[in-house]
CSV table of C-alpha atoms in Angstrom, one decimal:
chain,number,residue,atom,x,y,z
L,1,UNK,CA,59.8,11.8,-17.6
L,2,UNK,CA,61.4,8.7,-19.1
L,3,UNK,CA,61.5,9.6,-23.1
L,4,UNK,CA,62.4,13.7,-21.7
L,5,UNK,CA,65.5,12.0,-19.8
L,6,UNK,CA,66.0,9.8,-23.0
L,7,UNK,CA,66.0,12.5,-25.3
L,8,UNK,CA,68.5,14.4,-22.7
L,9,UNK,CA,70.6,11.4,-23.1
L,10,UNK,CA,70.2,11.5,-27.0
L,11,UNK,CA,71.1,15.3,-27.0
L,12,UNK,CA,74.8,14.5,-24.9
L,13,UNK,CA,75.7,11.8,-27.1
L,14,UNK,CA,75.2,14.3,-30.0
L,15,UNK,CA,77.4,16.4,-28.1
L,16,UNK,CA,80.2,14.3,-28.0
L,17,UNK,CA,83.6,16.0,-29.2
L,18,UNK,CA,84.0,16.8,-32.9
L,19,UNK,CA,86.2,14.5,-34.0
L,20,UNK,CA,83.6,11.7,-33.5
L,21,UNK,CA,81.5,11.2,-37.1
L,22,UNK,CA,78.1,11.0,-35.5
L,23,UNK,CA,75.9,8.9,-38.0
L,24,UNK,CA,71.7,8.9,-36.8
L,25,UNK,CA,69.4,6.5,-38.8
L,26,UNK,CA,66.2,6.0,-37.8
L,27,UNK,CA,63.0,3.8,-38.5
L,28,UNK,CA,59.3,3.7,-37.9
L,29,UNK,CA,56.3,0.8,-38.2
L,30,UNK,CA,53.1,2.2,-37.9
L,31,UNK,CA,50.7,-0.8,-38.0
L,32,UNK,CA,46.8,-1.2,-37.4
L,33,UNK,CA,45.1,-4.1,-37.0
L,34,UNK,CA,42.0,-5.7,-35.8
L,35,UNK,CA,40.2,-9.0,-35.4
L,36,UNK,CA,37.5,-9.9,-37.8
L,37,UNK,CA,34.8,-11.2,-35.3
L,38,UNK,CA,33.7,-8.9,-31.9
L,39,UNK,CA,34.4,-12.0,-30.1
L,40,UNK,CA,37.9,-12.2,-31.5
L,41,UNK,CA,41.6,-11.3,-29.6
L,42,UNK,CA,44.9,-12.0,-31.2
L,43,UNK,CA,48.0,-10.6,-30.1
L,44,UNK,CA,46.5,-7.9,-28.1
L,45,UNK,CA,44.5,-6.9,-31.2
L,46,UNK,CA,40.6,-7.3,-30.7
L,47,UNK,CA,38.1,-6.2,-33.4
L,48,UNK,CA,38.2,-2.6,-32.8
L,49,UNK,CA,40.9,-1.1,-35.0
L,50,UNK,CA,44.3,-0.3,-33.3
L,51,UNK,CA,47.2,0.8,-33.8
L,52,UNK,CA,49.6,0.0,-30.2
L,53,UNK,CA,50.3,-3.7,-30.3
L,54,UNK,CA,53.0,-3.6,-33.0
L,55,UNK,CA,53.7,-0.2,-33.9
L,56,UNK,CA,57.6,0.9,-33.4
L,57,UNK,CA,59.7,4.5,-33.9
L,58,UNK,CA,63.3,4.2,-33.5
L,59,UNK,CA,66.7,6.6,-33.8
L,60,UNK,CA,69.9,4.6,-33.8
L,61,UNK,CA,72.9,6.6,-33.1
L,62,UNK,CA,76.5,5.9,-34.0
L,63,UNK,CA,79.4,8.0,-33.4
L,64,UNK,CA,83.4,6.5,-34.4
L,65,UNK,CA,85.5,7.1,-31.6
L,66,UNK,CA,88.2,6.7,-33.6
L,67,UNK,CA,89.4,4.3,-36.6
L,68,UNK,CA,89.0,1.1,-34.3
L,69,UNK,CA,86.4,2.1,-31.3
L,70,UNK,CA,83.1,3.6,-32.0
L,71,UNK,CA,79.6,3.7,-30.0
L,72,UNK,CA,76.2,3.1,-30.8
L,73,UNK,CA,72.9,3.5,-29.2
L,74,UNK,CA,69.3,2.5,-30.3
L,75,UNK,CA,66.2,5.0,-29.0
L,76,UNK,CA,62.9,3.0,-29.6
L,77,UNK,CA,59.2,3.7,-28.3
L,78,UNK,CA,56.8,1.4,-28.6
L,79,UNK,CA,53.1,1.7,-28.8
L,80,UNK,CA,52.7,-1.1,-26.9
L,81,UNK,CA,54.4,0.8,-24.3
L,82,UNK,CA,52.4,4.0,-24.6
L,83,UNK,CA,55.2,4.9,-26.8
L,84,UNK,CA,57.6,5.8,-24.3
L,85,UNK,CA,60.8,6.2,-25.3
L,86,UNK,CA,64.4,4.0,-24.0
L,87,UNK,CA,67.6,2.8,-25.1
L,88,UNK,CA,67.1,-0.6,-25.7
L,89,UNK,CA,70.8,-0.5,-27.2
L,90,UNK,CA,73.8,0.8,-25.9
L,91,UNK,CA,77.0,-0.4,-26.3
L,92,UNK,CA,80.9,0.0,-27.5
L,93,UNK,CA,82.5,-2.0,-30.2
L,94,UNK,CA,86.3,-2.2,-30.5
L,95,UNK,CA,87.7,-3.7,-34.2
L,96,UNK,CA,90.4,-6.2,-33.3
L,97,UNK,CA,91.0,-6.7,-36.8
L,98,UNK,CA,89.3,-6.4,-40.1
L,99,UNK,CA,87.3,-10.0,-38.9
L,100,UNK,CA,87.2,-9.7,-35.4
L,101,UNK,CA,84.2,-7.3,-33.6
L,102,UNK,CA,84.2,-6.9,-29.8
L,103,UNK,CA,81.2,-5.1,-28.4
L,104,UNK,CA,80.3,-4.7,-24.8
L,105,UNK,CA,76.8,-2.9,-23.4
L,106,UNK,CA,73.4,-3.6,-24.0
L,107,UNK,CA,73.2,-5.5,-27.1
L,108,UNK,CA,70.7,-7.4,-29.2
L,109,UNK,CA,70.6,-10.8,-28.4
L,110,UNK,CA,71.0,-12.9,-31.5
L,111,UNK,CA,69.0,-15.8,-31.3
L,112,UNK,CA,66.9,-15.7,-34.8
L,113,UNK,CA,67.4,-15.0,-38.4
L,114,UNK,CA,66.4,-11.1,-37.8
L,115,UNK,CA,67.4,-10.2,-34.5
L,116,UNK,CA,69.7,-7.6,-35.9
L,117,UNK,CA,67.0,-6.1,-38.0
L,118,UNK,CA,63.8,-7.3,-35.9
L,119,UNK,CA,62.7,-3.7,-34.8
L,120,UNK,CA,63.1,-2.6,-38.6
L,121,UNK,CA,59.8,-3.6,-40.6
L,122,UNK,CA,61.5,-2.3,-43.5
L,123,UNK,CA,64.0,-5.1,-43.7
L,124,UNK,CA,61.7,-8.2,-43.9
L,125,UNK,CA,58.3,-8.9,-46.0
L,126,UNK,CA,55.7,-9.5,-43.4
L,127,UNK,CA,54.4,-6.8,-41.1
L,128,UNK,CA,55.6,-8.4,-38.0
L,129,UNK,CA,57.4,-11.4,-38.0
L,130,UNK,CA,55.8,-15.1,-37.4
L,131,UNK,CA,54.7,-15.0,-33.7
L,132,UNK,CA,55.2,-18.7,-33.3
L,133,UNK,CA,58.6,-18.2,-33.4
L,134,UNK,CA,59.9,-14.5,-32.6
L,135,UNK,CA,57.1,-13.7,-30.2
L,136,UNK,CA,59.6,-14.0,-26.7
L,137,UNK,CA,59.5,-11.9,-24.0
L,138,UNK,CA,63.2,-10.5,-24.6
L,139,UNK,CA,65.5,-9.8,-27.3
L,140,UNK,CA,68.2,-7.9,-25.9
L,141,UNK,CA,71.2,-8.9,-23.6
L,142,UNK,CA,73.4,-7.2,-21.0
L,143,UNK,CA,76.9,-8.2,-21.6
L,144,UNK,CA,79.5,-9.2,-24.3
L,145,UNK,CA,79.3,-10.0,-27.6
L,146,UNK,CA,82.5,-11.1,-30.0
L,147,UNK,CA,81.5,-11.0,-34.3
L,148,UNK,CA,84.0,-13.2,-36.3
L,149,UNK,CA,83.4,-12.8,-40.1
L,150,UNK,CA,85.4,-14.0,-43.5
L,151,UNK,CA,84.9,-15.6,-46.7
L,152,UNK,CA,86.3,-19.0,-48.5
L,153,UNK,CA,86.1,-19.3,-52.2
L,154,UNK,CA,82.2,-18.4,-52.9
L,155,UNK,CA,81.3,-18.7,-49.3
L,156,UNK,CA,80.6,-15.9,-46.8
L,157,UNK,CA,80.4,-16.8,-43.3
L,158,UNK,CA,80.5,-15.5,-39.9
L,159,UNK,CA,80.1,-16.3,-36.1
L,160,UNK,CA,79.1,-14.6,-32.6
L,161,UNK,CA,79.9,-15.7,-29.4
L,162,UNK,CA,77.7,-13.8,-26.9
L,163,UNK,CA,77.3,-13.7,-23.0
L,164,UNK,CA,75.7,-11.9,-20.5
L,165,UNK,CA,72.8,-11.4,-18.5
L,166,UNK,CA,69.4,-10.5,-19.3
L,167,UNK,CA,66.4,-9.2,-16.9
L,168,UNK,CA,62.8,-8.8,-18.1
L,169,UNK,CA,59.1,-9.1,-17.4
L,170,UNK,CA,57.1,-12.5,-18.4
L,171,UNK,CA,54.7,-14.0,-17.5
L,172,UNK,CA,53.9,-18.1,-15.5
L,173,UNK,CA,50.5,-19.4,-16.2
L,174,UNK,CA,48.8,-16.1,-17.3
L,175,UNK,CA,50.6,-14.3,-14.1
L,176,UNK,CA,53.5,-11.2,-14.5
L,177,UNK,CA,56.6,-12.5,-13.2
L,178,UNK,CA,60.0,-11.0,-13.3
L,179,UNK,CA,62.4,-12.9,-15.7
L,180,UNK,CA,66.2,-13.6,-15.3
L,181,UNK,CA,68.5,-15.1,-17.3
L,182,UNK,CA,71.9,-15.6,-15.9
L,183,UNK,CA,75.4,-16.7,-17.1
L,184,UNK,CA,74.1,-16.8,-20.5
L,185,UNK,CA,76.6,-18.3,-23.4
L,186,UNK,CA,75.2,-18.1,-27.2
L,187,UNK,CA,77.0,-19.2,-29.7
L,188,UNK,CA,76.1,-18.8,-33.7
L,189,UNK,CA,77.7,-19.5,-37.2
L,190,UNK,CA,75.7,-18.2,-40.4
L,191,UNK,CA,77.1,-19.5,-44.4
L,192,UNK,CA,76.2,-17.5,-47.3
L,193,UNK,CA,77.0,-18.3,-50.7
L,194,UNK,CA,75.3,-16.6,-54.0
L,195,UNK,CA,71.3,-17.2,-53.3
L,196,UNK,CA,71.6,-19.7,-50.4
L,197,UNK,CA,72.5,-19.1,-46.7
L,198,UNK,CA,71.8,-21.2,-43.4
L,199,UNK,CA,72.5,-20.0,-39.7
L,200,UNK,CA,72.0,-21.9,-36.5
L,201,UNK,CA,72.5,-20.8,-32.7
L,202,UNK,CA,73.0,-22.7,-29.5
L,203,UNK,CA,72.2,-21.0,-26.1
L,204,UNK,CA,72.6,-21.7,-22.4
L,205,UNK,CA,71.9,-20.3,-19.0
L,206,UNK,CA,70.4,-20.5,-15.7
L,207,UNK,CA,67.0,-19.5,-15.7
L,208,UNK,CA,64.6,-17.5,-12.4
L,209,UNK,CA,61.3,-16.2,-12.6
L,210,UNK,CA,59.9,-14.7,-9.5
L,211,UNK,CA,56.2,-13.9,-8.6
L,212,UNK,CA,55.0,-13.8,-5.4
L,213,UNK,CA,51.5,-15.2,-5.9
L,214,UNK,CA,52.9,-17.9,-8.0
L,215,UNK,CA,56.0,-19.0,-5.3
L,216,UNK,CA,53.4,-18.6,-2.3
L,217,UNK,CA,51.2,-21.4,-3.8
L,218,UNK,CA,54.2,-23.4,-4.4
L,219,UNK,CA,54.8,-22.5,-0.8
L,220,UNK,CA,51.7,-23.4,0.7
L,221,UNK,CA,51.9,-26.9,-1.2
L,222,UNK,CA,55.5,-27.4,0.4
L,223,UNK,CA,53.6,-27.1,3.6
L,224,UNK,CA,51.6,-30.7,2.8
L,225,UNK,CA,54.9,-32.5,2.9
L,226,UNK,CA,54.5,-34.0,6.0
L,227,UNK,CA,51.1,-35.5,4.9
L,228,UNK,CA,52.7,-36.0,1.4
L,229,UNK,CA,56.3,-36.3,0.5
L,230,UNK,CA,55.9,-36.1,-3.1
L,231,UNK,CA,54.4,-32.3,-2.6
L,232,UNK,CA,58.1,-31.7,-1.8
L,233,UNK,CA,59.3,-32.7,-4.9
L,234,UNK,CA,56.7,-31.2,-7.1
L,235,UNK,CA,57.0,-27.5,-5.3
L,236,UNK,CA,60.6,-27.5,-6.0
L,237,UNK,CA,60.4,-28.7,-9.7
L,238,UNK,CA,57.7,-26.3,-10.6
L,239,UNK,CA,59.6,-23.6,-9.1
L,240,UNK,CA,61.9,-21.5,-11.7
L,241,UNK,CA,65.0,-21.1,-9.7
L,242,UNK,CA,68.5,-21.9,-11.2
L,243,UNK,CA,67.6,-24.4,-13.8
L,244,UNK,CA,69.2,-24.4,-16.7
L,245,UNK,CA,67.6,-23.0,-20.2
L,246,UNK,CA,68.5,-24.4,-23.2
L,247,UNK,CA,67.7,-23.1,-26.6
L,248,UNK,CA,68.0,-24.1,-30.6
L,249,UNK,CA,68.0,-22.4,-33.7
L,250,UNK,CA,68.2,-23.0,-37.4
L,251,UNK,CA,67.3,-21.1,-40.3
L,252,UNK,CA,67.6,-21.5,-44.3
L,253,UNK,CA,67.1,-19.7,-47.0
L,254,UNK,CA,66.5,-19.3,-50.8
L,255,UNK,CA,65.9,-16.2,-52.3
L,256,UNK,CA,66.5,-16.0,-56.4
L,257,UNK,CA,65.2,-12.5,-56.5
L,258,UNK,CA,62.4,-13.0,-58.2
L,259,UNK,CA,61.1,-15.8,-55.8
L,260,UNK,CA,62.7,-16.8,-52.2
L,261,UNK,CA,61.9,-19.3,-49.8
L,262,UNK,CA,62.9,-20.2,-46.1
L,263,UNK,CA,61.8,-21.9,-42.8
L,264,UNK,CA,63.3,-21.4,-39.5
L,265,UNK,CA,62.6,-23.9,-36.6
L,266,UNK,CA,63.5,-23.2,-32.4
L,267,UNK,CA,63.8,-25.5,-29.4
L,268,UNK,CA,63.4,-24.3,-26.1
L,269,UNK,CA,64.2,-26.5,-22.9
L,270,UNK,CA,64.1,-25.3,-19.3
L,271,UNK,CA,64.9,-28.3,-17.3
L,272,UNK,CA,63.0,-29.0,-13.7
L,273,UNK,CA,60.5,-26.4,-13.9
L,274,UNK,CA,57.2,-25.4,-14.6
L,275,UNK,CA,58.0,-24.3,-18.2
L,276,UNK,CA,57.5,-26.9,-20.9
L,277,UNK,CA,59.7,-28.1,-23.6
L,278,UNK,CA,58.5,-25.7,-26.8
L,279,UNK,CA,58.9,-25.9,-29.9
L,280,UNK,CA,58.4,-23.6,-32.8
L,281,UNK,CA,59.0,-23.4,-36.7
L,282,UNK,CA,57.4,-21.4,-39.8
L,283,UNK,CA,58.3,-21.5,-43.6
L,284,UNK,CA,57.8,-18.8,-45.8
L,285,UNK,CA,57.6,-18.3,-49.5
L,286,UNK,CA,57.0,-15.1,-51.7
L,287,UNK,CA,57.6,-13.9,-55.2
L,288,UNK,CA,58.5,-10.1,-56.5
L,289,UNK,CA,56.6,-8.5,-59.2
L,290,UNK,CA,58.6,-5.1,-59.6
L,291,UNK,CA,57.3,-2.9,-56.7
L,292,UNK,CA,55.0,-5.9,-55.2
L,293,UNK,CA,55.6,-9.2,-53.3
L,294,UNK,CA,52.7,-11.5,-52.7
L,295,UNK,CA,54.0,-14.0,-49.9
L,296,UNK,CA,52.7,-16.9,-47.7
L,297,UNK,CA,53.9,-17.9,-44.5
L,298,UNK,CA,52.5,-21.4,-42.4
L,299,UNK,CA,53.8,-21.3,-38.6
L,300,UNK,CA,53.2,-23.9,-35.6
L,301,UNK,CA,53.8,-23.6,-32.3
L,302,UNK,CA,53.9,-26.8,-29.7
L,303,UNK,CA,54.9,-27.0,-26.3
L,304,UNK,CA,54.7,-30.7,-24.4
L,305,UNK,CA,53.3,-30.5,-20.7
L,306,UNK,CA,53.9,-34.3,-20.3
L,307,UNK,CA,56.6,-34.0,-17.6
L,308,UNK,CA,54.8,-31.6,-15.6
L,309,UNK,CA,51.4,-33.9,-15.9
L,310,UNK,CA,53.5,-36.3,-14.6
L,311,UNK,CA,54.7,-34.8,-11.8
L,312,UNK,CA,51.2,-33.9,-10.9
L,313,UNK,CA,50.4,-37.2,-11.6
L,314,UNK,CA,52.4,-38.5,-8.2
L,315,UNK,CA,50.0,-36.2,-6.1
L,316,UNK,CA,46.6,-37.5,-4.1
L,317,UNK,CA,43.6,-35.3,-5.4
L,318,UNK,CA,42.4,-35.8,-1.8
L,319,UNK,CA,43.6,-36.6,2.0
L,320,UNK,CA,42.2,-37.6,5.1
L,321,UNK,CA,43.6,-36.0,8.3
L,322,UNK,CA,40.4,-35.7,9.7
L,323,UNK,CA,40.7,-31.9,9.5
L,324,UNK,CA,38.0,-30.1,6.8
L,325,UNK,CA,40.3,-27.0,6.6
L,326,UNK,CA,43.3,-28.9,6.0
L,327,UNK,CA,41.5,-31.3,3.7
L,328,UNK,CA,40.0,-28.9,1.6
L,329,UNK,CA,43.1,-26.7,1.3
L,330,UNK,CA,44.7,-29.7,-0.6
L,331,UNK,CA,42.2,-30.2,-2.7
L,332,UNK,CA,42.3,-26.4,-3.6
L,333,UNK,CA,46.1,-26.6,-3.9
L,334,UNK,CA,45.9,-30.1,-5.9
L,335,UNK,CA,43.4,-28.6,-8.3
L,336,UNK,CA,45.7,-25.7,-9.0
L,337,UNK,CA,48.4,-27.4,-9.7
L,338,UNK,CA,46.3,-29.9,-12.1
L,339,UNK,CA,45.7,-26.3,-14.0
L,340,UNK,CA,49.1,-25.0,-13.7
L,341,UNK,CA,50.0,-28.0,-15.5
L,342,UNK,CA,47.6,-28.4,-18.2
L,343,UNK,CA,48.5,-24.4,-19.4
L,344,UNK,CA,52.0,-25.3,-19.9
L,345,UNK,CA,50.1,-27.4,-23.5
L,346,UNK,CA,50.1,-25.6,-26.5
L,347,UNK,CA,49.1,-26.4,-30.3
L,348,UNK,CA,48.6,-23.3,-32.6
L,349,UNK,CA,49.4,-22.7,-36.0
L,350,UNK,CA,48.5,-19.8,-38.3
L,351,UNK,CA,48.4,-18.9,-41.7
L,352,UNK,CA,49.3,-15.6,-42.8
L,353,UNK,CA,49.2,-14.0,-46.3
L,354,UNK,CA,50.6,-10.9,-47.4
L,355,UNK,CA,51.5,-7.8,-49.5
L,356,UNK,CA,54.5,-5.8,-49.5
L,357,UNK,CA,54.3,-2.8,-51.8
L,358,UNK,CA,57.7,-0.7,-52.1
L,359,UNK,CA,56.9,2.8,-52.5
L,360,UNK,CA,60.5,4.0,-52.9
L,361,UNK,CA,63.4,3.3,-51.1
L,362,UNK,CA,63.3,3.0,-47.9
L,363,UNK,CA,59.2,3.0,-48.0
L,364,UNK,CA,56.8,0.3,-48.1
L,365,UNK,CA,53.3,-0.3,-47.6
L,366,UNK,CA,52.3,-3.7,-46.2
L,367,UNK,CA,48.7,-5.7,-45.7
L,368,UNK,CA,48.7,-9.1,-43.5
L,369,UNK,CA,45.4,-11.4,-42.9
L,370,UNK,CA,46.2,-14.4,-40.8
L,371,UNK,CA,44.1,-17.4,-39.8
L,372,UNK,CA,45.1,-18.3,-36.4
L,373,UNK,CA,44.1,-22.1,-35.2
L,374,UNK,CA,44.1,-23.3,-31.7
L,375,UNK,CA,43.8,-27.1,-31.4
L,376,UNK,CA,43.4,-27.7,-28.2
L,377,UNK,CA,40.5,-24.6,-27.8
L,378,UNK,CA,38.7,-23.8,-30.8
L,379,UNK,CA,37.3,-20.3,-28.8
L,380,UNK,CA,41.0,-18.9,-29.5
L,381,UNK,CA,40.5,-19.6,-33.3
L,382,UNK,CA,41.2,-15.9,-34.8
L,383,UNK,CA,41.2,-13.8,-38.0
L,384,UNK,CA,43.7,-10.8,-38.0
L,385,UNK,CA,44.2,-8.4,-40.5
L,386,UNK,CA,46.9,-6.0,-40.1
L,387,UNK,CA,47.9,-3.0,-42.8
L,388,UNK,CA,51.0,-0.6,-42.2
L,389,UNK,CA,54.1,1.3,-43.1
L,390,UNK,CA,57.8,0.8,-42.4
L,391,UNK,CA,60.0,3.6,-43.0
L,392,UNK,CA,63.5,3.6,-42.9
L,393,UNK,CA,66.2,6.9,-42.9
């Protein structure tokens, strides 16, 4: 039912009256991978051969209103989704000026180097993008979004200003939660000049995650405070409600043609709750021999529990009330806390290499093997290799 009303959708926007110029593009990623070991999982791929984690068919349509106004919408299944399809975009843009962009819907959120293009294989060498660093739960933003762009002397440069609201599903220590991210500002400049450009993005908002087994334990902890006043304290800072989200960006690039090079490095803060400071970077490097580009890529991802340890750390492991039931509920409650907290670490890195052959325009065939490395537990250690297709039209 959801990709027939879609495609209704689809069929009224191509109906819309004929002075609109109605432009459709449209893109595809059919990738299979699979682990190298029977014992192996790695972004939802395990070692029998798949194609639903990271495959992607889009349609973008964009009709001009008229010389300054025009519309555009984005129709994407994903296999990961039992390829059902949805407008992920759908939004107005207004020209101010010939520098000035005003767009207001559902946008794409532009907090990396690829946002714009992220869904579009075709754009990028890898298969998928570095996980460490674009693997977050949401990309796309309800609200308003304002593009500034204009050159000076050999320089090219532009900025967004961005704000909205954005509602998705995540997940808190392994659990599905329900994500929301309100009041959020995002503000980015990128500099081009010849072979070299740089871009960096600041982003704020208040941050709530909601899960009823996750808030009932926090509950049920709350109840010790009579017993324990710190329990208080640690419920309401694990707890995701309100707190302000902070995240960093920064990207550069070098790409001479026949070689490039570029890193890109994130900083995500949610401060007084459960989520700990992460932080993520890769750098890339390739070279282009005619039709084929041989690349590298080494990405690390870290995220530092040592606030919430030390929040657990003001807890008794144990009371004495004289009551069994009430004892050993704490100790139950303690314990889950203690592994609440010791989830919220993270040390990976992985090593990818790859092989972009373009077939024509438009066409390219892709092969990716990565070595995946977890430091802290050497049973997540993983060998992925991915081959596909992007198409673009």
């Amino acid at each position: 039912m959801k990709t027939k009303l879609a495609i209704l959708s689809m069929a009224g926007l191509l109906a819309a009256p004929a002075m609109a110029d109605i432009q459709i593009n449209g893109f595809a990623n059919l990738i299979g991978g699979m682990t190298l070991d029977d014992n192996e999982t790695l972004y939802d791929y395990d070692s029998d051969f798949n194609f639903d984690p990271a495959s992607v068919f889009g349609l973008q349509v964009r009709g001009d209103v008229s010389d300054k106004l025009s519309a555009t919408a984005q129709l994407v299944g994903r296999g990961s989704e039992d390829y059902d399809a949805d407008f992920e975009w759908a939004y107005m843009t207004y020209a101010l000026n010939n520098n000035i962009n005003i767009s207001a819907g559902r946008l794409r959120l532009p907090l990396f180097k690829y946002s714009a293009s992220l869904d579009i294989g075709y754009s990028y060498h890898w298969l998928t993008p570095p996980d460490a660093v674009y693997g977050i739960d949401f990309n796309n933003i309800d609200g308003v979004r304002i593009d500034y762009s204009n050159y000076v002397g050999d320089w090219e440069y532009g900025a967004q200003l961005t704000t909205g609201r954005v509602e998705t599903d995540t997940t808190i220590s392994g659990t599905p939660a329900a994500l929301e991210l309100e009041n959020v500002v995002a503000v980015s400049f990128e500099a081009t000049r010849e072979w070299f450009s740089a871009r960096t993005l600041f982003a704020r908002g208040k941050t709530n995650a909601a899960n009823a087994q996750f808030d009932g334990f926090l509950d049920g902890m709350a109840q010790f405070g009579a017993f324990i006043p710190t329990a208080l304290t640690v419920s309401d800072d694990f707890r995701i409600n309100g707190d302000t989200g902070t995240f960093f960006e920064i990207a550069v690039d070098v790409d001479k043609y026949d070689w490039f090079l570029g890193a890109e490095y994130t900083q995500t803060e949610v401060d007084g709750a459960v989520i700990a400071d992460n932080k993520a970077w890769y750098v890339t490097a390739g070279m282009r021999f005619g039709k084929f580009t041989p690349h590298i890529t080494y990405e690390v991802e870290e995220a530092d529990n040592a606030t919430q340890l030390g929040l657990v750390a003001t807890l008794p492991s144990s009371i004495a009330t004289g009551d069994a039931v009430t004892d050993g509920t704490w100790a139950a409650i303690y314990q889950g806390a203690a592994g609440i907290a010791a989830q919220q670490k993270l040390d990976v890195s992985a090593l990818t290499v790859g092989l972009r052959y373009d077939v024509e325009p438009g066409f390219a065939l892709k092969t990716d093997v990565t070595w995946y490395s977890d430091d802290l537990n050497d049973l997540n250690d993983a060998t992925l290799l991915k081959v596909g297709v992007n198409y673009t039209f």
